[in-house]
Tab-separated table of C-alpha atoms in Angstrom:
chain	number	residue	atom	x	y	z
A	18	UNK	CA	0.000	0.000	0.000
A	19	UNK	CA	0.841	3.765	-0.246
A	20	UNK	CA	2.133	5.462	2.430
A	21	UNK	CA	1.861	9.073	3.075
A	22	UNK	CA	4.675	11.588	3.462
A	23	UNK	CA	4.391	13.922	6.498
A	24	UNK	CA	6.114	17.676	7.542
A	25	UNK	CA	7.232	16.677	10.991
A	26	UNK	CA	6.768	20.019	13.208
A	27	UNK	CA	8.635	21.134	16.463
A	28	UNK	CA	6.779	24.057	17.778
A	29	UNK	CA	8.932	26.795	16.317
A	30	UNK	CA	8.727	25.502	13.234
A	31	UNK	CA	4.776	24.930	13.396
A	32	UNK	CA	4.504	28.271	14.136
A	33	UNK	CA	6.303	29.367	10.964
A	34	UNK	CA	4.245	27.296	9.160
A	35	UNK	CA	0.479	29.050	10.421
A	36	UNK	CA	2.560	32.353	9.544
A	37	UNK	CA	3.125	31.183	5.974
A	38	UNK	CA	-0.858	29.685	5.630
A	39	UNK	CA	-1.530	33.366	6.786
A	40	UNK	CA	0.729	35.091	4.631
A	41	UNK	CA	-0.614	33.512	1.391
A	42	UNK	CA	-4.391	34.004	2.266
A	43	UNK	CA	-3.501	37.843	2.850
A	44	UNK	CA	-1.147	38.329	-0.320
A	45	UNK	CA	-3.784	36.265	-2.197
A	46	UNK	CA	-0.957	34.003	-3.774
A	47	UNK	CA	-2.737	30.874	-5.116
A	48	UNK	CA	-1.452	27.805	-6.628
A	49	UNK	CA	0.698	28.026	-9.670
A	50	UNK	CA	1.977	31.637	-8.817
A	51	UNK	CA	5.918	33.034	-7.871
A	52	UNK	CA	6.264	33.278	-3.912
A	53	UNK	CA	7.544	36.396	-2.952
A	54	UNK	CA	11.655	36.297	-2.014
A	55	UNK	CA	13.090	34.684	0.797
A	56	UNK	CA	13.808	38.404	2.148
A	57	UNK	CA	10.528	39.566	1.617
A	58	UNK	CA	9.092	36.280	3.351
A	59	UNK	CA	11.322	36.950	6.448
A	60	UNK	CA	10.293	40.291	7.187
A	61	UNK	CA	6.697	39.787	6.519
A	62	UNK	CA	6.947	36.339	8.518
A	63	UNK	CA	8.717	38.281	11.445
A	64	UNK	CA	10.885	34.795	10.981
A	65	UNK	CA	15.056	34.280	10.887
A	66	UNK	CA	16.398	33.447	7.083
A	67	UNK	CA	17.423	29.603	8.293
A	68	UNK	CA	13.747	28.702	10.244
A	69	UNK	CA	12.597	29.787	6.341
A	70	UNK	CA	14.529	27.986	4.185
A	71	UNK	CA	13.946	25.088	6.631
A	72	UNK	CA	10.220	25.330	6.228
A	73	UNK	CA	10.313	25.832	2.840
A	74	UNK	CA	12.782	22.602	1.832
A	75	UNK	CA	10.254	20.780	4.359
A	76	UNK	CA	7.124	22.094	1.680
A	77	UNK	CA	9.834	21.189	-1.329
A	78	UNK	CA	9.787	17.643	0.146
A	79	UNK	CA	6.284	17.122	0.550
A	80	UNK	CA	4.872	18.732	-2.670
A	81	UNK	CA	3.134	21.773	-1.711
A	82	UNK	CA	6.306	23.980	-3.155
A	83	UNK	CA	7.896	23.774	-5.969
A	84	UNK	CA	11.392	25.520	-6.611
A	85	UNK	CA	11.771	26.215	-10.553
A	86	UNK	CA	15.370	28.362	-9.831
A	87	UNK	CA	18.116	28.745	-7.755
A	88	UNK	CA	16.119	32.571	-6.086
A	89	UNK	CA	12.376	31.084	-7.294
A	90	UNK	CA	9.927	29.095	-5.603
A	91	UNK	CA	6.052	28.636	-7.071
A	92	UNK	CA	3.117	27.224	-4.684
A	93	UNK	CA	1.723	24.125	-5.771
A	94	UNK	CA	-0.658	23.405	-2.586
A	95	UNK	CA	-1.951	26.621	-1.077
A	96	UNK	CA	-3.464	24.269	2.094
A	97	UNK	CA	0.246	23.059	2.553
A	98	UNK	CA	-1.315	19.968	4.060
A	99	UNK	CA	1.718	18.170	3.491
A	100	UNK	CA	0.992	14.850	1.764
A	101	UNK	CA	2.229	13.125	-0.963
A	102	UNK	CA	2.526	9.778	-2.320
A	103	UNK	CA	6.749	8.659	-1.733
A	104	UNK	CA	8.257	6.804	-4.207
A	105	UNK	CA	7.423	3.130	-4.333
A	106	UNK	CA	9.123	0.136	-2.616
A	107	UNK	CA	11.515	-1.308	-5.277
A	108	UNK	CA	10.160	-4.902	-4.057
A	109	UNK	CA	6.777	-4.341	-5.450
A	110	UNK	CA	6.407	-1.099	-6.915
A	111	UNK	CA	2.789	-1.647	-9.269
A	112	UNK	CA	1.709	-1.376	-5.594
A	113	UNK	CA	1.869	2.760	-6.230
A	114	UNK	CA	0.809	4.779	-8.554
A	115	UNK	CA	3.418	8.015	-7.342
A	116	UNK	CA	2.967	9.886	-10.543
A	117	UNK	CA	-1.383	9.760	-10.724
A	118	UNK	CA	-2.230	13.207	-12.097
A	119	UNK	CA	1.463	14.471	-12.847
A	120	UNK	CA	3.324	15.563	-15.835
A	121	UNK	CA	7.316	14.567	-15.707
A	122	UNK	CA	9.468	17.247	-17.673
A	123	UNK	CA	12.634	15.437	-19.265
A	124	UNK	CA	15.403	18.220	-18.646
A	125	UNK	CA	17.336	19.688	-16.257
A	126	UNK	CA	14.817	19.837	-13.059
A	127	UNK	CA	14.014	23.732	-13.822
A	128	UNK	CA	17.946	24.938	-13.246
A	129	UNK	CA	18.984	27.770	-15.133
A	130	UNK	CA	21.856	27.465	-16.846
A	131	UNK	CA	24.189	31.043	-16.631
A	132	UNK	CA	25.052	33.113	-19.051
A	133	UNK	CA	29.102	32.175	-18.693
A	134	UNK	CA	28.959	29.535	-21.268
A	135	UNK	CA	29.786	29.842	-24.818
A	136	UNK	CA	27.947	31.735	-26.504
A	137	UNK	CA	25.797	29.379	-28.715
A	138	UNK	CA	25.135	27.406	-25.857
A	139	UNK	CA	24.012	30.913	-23.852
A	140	UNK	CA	21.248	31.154	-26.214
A	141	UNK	CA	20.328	27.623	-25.848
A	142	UNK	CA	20.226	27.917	-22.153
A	143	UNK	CA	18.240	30.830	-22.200
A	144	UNK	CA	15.509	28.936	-24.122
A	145	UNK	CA	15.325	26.047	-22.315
A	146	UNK	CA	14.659	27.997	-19.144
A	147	UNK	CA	11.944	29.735	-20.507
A	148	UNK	CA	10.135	26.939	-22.433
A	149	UNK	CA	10.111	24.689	-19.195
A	150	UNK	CA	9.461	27.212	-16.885
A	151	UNK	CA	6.102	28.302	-18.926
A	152	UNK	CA	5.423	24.469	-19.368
A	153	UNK	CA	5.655	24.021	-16.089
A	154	UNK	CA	3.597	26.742	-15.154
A	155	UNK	CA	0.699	26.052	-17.365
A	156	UNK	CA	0.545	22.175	-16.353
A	157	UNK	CA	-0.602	23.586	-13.189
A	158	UNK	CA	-3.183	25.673	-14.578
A	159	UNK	CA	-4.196	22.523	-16.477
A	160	UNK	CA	-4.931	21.023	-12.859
A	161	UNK	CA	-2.086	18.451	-13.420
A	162	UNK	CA	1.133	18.693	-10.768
A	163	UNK	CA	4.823	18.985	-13.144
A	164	UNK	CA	7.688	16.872	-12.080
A	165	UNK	CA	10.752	17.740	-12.692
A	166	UNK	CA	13.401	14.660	-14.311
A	167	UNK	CA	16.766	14.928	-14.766
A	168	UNK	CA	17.375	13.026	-17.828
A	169	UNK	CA	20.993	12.514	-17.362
A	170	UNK	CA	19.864	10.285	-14.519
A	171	UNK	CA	17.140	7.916	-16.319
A	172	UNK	CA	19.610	4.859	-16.497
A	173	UNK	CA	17.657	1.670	-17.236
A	174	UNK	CA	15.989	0.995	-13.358
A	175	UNK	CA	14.830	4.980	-13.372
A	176	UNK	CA	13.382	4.666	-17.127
A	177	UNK	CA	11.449	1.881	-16.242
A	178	UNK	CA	10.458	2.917	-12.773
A	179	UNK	CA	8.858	6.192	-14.794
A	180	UNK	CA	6.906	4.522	-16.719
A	181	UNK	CA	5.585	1.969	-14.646
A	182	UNK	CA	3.933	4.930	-12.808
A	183	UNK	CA	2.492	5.600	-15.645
A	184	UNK	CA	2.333	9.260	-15.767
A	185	UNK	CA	-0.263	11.696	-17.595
A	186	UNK	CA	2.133	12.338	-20.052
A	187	UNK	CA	6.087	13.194	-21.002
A	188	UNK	CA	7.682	16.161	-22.194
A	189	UNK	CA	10.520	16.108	-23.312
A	190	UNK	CA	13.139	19.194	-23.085
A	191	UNK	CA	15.430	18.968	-26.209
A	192	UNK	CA	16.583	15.408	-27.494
A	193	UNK	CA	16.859	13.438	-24.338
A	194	UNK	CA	16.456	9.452	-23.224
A	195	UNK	CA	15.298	8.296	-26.620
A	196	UNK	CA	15.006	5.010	-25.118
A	197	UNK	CA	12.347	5.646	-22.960
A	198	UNK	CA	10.356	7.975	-25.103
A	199	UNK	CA	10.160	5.177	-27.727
A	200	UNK	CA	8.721	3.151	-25.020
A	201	UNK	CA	6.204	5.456	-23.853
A	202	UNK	CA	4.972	6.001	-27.193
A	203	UNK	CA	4.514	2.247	-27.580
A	204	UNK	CA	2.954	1.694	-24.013
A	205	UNK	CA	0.361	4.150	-24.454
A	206	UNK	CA	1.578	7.293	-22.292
A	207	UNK	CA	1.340	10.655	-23.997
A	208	UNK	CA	4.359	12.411	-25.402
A	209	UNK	CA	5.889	15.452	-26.702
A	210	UNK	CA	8.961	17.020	-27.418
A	211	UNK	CA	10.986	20.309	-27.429
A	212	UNK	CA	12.886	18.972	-30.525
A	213	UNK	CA	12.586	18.110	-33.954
A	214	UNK	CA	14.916	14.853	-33.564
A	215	UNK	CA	12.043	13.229	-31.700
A	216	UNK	CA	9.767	12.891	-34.952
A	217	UNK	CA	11.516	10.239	-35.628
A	218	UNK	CA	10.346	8.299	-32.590
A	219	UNK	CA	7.166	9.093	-33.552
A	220	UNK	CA	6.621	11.742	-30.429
A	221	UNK	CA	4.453	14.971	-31.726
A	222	UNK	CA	7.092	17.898	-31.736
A	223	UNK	CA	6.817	21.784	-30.582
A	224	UNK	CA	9.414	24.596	-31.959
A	225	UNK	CA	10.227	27.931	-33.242
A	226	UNK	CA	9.634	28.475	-36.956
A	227	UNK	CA	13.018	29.098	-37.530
A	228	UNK	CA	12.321	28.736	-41.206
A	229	UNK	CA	9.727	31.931	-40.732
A	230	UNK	CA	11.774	33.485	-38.382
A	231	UNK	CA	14.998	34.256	-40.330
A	232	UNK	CA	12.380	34.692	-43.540
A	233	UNK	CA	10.819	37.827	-42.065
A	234	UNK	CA	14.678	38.807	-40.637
A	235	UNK	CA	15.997	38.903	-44.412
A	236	UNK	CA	12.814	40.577	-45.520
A	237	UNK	CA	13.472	43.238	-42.936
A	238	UNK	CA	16.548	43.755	-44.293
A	239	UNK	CA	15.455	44.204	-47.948
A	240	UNK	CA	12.462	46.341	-47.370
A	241	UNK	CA	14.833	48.608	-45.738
A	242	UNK	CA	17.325	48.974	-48.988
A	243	UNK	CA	19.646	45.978	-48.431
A	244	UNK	CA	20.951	43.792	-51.283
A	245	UNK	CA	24.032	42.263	-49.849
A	246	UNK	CA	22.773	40.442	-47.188
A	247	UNK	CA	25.356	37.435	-45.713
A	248	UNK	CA	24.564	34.764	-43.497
A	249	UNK	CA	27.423	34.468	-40.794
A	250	UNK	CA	26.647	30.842	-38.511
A	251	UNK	CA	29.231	30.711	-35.862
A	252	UNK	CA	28.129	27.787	-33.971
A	253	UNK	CA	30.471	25.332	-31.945
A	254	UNK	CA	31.227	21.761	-33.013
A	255	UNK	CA	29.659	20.116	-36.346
A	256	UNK	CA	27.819	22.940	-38.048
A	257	UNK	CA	25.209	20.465	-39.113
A	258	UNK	CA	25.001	17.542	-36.749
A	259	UNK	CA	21.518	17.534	-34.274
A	260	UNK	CA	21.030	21.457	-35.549
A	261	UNK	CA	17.858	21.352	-37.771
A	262	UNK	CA	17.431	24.696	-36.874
A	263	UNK	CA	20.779	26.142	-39.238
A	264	UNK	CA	18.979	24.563	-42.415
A	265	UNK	CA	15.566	25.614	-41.577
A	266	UNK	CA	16.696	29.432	-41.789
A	267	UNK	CA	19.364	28.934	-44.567
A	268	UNK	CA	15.968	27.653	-46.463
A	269	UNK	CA	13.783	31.030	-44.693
A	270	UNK	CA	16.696	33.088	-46.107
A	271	UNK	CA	16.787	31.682	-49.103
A	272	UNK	CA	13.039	32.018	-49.876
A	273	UNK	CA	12.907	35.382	-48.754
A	274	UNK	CA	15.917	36.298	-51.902
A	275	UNK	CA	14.050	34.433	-54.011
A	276	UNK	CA	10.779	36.133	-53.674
A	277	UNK	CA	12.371	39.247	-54.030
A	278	UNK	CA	15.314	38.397	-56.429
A	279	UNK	CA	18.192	39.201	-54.415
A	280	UNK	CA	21.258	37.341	-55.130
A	281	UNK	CA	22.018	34.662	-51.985
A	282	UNK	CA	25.326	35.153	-51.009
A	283	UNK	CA	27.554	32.009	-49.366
A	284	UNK	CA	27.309	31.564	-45.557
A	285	UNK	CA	30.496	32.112	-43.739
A	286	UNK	CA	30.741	29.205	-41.085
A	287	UNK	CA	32.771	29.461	-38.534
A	288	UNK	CA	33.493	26.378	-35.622
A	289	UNK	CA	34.060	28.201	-31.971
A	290	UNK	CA	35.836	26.116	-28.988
A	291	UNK	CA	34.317	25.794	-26.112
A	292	UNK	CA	36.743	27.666	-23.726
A	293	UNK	CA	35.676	28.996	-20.347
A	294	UNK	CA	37.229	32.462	-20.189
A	295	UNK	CA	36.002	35.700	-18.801
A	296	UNK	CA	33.392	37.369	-21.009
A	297	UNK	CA	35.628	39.822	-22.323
A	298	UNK	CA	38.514	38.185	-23.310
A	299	UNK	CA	36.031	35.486	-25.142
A	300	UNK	CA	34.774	38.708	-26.901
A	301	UNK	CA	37.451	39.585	-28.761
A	302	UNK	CA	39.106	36.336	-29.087
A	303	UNK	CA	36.048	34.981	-31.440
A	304	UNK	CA	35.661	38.332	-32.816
A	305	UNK	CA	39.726	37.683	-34.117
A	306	UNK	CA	38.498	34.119	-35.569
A	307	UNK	CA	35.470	36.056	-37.290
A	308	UNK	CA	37.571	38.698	-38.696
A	309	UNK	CA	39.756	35.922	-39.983
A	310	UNK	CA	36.662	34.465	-42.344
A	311	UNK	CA	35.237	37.853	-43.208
A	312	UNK	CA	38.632	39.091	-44.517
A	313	UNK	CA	38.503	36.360	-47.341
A	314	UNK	CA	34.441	37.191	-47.873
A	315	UNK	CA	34.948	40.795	-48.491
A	316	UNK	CA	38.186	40.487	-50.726
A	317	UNK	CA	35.462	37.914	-53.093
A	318	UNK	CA	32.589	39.672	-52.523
A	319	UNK	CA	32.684	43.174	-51.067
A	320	UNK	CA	31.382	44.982	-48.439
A	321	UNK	CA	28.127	43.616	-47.079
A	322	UNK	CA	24.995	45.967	-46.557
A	323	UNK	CA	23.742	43.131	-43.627
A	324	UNK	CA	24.844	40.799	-41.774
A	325	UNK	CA	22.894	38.116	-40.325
A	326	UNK	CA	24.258	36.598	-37.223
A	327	UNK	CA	23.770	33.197	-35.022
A	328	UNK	CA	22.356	34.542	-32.315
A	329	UNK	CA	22.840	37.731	-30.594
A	330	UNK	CA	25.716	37.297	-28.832
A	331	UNK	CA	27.079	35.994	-32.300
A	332	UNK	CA	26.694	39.865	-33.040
A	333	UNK	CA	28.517	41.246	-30.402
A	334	UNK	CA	31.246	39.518	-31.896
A	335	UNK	CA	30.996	39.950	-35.405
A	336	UNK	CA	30.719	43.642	-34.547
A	337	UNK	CA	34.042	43.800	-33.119
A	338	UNK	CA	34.994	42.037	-36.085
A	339	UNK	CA	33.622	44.528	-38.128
A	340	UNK	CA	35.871	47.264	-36.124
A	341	UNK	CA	38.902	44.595	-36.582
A	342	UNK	CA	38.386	45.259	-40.315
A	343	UNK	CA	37.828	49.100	-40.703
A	344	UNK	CA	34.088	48.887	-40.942
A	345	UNK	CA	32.300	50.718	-39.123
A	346	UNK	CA	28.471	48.939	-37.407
A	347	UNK	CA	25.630	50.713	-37.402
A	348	UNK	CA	26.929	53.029	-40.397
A	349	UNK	CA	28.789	50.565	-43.199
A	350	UNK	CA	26.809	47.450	-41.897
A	351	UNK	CA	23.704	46.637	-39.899
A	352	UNK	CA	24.031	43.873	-37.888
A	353	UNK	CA	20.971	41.385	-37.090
A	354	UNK	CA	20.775	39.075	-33.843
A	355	UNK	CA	18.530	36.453	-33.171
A	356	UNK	CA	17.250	34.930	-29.989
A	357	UNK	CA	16.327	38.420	-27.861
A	358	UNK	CA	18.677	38.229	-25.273
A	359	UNK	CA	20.876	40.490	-26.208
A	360	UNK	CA	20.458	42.867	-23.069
A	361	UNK	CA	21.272	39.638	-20.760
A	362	UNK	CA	24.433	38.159	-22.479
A	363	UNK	CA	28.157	39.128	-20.213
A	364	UNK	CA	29.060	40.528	-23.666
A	365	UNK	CA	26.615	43.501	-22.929
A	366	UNK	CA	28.512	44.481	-20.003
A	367	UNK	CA	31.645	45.140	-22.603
A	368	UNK	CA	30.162	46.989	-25.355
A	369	UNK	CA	27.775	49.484	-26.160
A	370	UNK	CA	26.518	47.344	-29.164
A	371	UNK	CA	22.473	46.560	-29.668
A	372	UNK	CA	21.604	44.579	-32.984
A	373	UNK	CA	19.565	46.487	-35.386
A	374	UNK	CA	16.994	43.671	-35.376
A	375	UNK	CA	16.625	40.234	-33.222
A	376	UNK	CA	14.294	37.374	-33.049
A	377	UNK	CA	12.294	36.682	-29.989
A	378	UNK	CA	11.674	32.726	-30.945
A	379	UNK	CA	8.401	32.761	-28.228
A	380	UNK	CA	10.076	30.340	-25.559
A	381	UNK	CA	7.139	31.329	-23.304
A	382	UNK	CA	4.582	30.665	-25.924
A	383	UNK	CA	6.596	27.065	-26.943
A	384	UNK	CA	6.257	25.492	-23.224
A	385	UNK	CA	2.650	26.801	-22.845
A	386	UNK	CA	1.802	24.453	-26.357
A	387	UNK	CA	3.874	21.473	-25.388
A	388	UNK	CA	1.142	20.956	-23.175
A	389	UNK	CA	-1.353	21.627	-25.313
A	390	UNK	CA	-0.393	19.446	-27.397
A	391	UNK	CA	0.448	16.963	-24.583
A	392	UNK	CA	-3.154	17.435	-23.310
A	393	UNK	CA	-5.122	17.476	-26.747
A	394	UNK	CA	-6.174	20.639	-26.003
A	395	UNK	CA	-6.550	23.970	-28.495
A	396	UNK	CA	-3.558	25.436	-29.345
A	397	UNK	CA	-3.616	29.467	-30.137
A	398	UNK	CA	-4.017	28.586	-33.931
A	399	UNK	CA	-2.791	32.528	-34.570
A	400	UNK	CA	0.536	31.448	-33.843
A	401	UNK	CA	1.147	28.341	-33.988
A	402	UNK	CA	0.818	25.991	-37.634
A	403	UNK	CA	0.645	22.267	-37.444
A	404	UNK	CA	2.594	20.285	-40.136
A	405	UNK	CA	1.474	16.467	-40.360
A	406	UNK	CA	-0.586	16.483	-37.554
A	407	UNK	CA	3.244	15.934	-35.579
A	408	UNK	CA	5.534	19.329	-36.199
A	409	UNK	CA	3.843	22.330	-33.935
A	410	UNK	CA	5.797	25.695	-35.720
A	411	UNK	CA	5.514	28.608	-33.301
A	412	UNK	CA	5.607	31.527	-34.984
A	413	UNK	CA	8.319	34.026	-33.731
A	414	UNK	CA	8.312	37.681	-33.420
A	415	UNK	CA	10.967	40.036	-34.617
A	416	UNK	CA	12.280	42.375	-32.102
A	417	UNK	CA	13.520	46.178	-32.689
A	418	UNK	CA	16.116	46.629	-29.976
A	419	UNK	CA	15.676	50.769	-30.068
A	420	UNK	CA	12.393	50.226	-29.461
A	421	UNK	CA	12.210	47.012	-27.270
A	422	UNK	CA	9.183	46.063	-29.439
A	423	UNK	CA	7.801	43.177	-31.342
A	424	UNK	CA	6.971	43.001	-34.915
């Protein structure tokens, strides 16, 4: 049989707890939504910082809060009654059904990656926070409970032991345990996935339009007088292995020239090493390497009127490139981002550069569908286009940073 899980109370910390029932009912927080800091809890609480953190990894354990960052916390149980089913006895463990009602979220257990990575995989961090934050988020408006699964740790036993629970439903965060998303497609339990690899396990996928995305980026770029327009991909590793995205917007590019029969010039590609250094000196270090394969670009082809980058902090760098080589950003070249996170990115604290245009690829609106999808229920058919009844495209939104709004 089940057994319950408890918070065992001394006084003091009983008392903290009626404080923190109280607190919520007067600040109106109900489940789903941010709890308010762990300083703002301690004054209101009249409580010391280490009694709080106490109660609150005491509500972690028992369900009724959830943390989603290393400074974040959500409420999942406004009663914080303090039950929950425990994990089942590995001697018989059809006895419990621990995951009745709850959504498990393949990723990285809602922890932010920083920003002091390299750059590509800055961007990618970025987005993964978002996505499974809002996905998280809106399984709980759903009236489900999210469980967070750190895929790195689904060896054989903890595959199996997921889906013998038999959970409402996987999501997967980028291309993770293949092995046990193939089974839970053939068992029955529902399944999507934040990545375009999964089709091939048969497991309905949610995205950007990256195709659409860098489509409306180059048509920017023309209706505003440009001809030369070069595609600069500065990614680390393979330039083409697992990154469907990098020919879906060589092909929006390429459509958008088409249509409007401007010549397609050659992409530059350029590998980066992953080297942890201080922002700074990684600045101008890949800027160098960039300069390097623009030098031989501009002696074949010219000077460029735009140039469309990775990602923004891509741009950063291939502005200083720019400099490197005598032209000037902003005046002899416009340079275009992608990903919106330009203000956030170490490189920012450096240099004075914004891209003329970025892409914000909808992270928010990507984790809300995945369970939409998940769920069978409507997605928000304004945005998002359904290829094969498999591929969800979200359509992105292009971002002018002078104005900090979305086209």
């Amino acid at each position: 049989m089940s057994q319950m899980q408890t918070i065992g109370l001394t006084r003091k910390r009983a008392s903290a707890l009626d404080r923190f029932r109280s607190l919520l009912q007067k600040r109106k927080i109900n489940r789903g939504q941010k709890l308010p800091s762990e300083r703002d809890l301690c004054s209101q609480m009249e409580i010391s910082r280490g009694l709080l953190r106490t109660l609150l990894d005491d509500l972690e354990t028992v369900g009724a809060v959830r943390r989603v960052s290393a400074h974040r916390r959500i409420l999942i149980d406004p009663s914080c009654t303090g039950s929950v089913a425990t994990l089942p006895d590995t001697e018989n463990p059809k006895d419990v059904s621990a995951l009745e009602g709850v959504i498990a979220m393949l990723g990285e257990r809602g922890m932010r990656q920083g920003f002091d990575v390299e750059h590509e995989n800055a961007g990618t961090a970025a987005a993964d926070w978002d996505v499974e934050q809002h996905a998280n988020l809106h399984a709980i408006e759903s009236g489900y409970h999210a469980l967070g699964v750190q895929w790195q740790r689904l060896n054989n036993d903890g595959g199996r032991w997921l889906l013998a629970q038999r959970p409402a439903g996987l999501v997967a965060l980028r291309n993770v345990a293949p092995d046990v998303l193939r089974q839970a497609v053939k068992i029955g339990i529902p399944t999507v996935a934040f990545s375009e690899l999964n089709l091939a396990l048969g497991v309905p996928c949610v995205a950007s339009d990256h195709c659409g995305g860098m489509k409306a980026l180059t048509q920017h770029a023309i209706d505003h007088g440009a001809n030369k327009i070069l595609r600069l991909w500065a990614v680390s590793g393979s330039l083409d292995n697992r990154r469907p995205w990098l020919g879906q917007r060589d092909r929006g590019y390429l459509q958008a020239c088409q249509e409007n029969k401007i010549q397609p010039l050659p992409a530059i590609r350029v590998p980066h090493n992953l080297i942890n250094e201080p922002a700074d000196q990684q600045l101008h270090r890949n800027a160098r390497t960039i300069a390097g394969y623009m030098l031989e670009h501009v002696r074949d082809h010219g000077k460029m009127d735009v140039i469309l980058a990775t990602n923004d902090a891509a741009a950063f760098e291939v502005a200083e490139a720019c400099k490197l080589l005598d032209i000037k950003p902003g005046e002899d070249v416009a340079i275009y981002g992608y990903d919106n996170f330009y203000d956030l990115h170490p490189y920012s604290q450096h240099s004075t550069f914004k891209p003329v245009m970025t892409v914000d690829k909808s992270n928010s609106l990507i984790g809300r569908t995945l369970i939409d999808v998940l769920l069978g229920q409507p997605t928000d058919s304004s945005h998002v286009t359904c290829q094969d009844k498999t591929n969800h495209l979200v359509k992105p939104a292009l971002i002018d940073p002078a104005n900090s709004t979305a086209q």
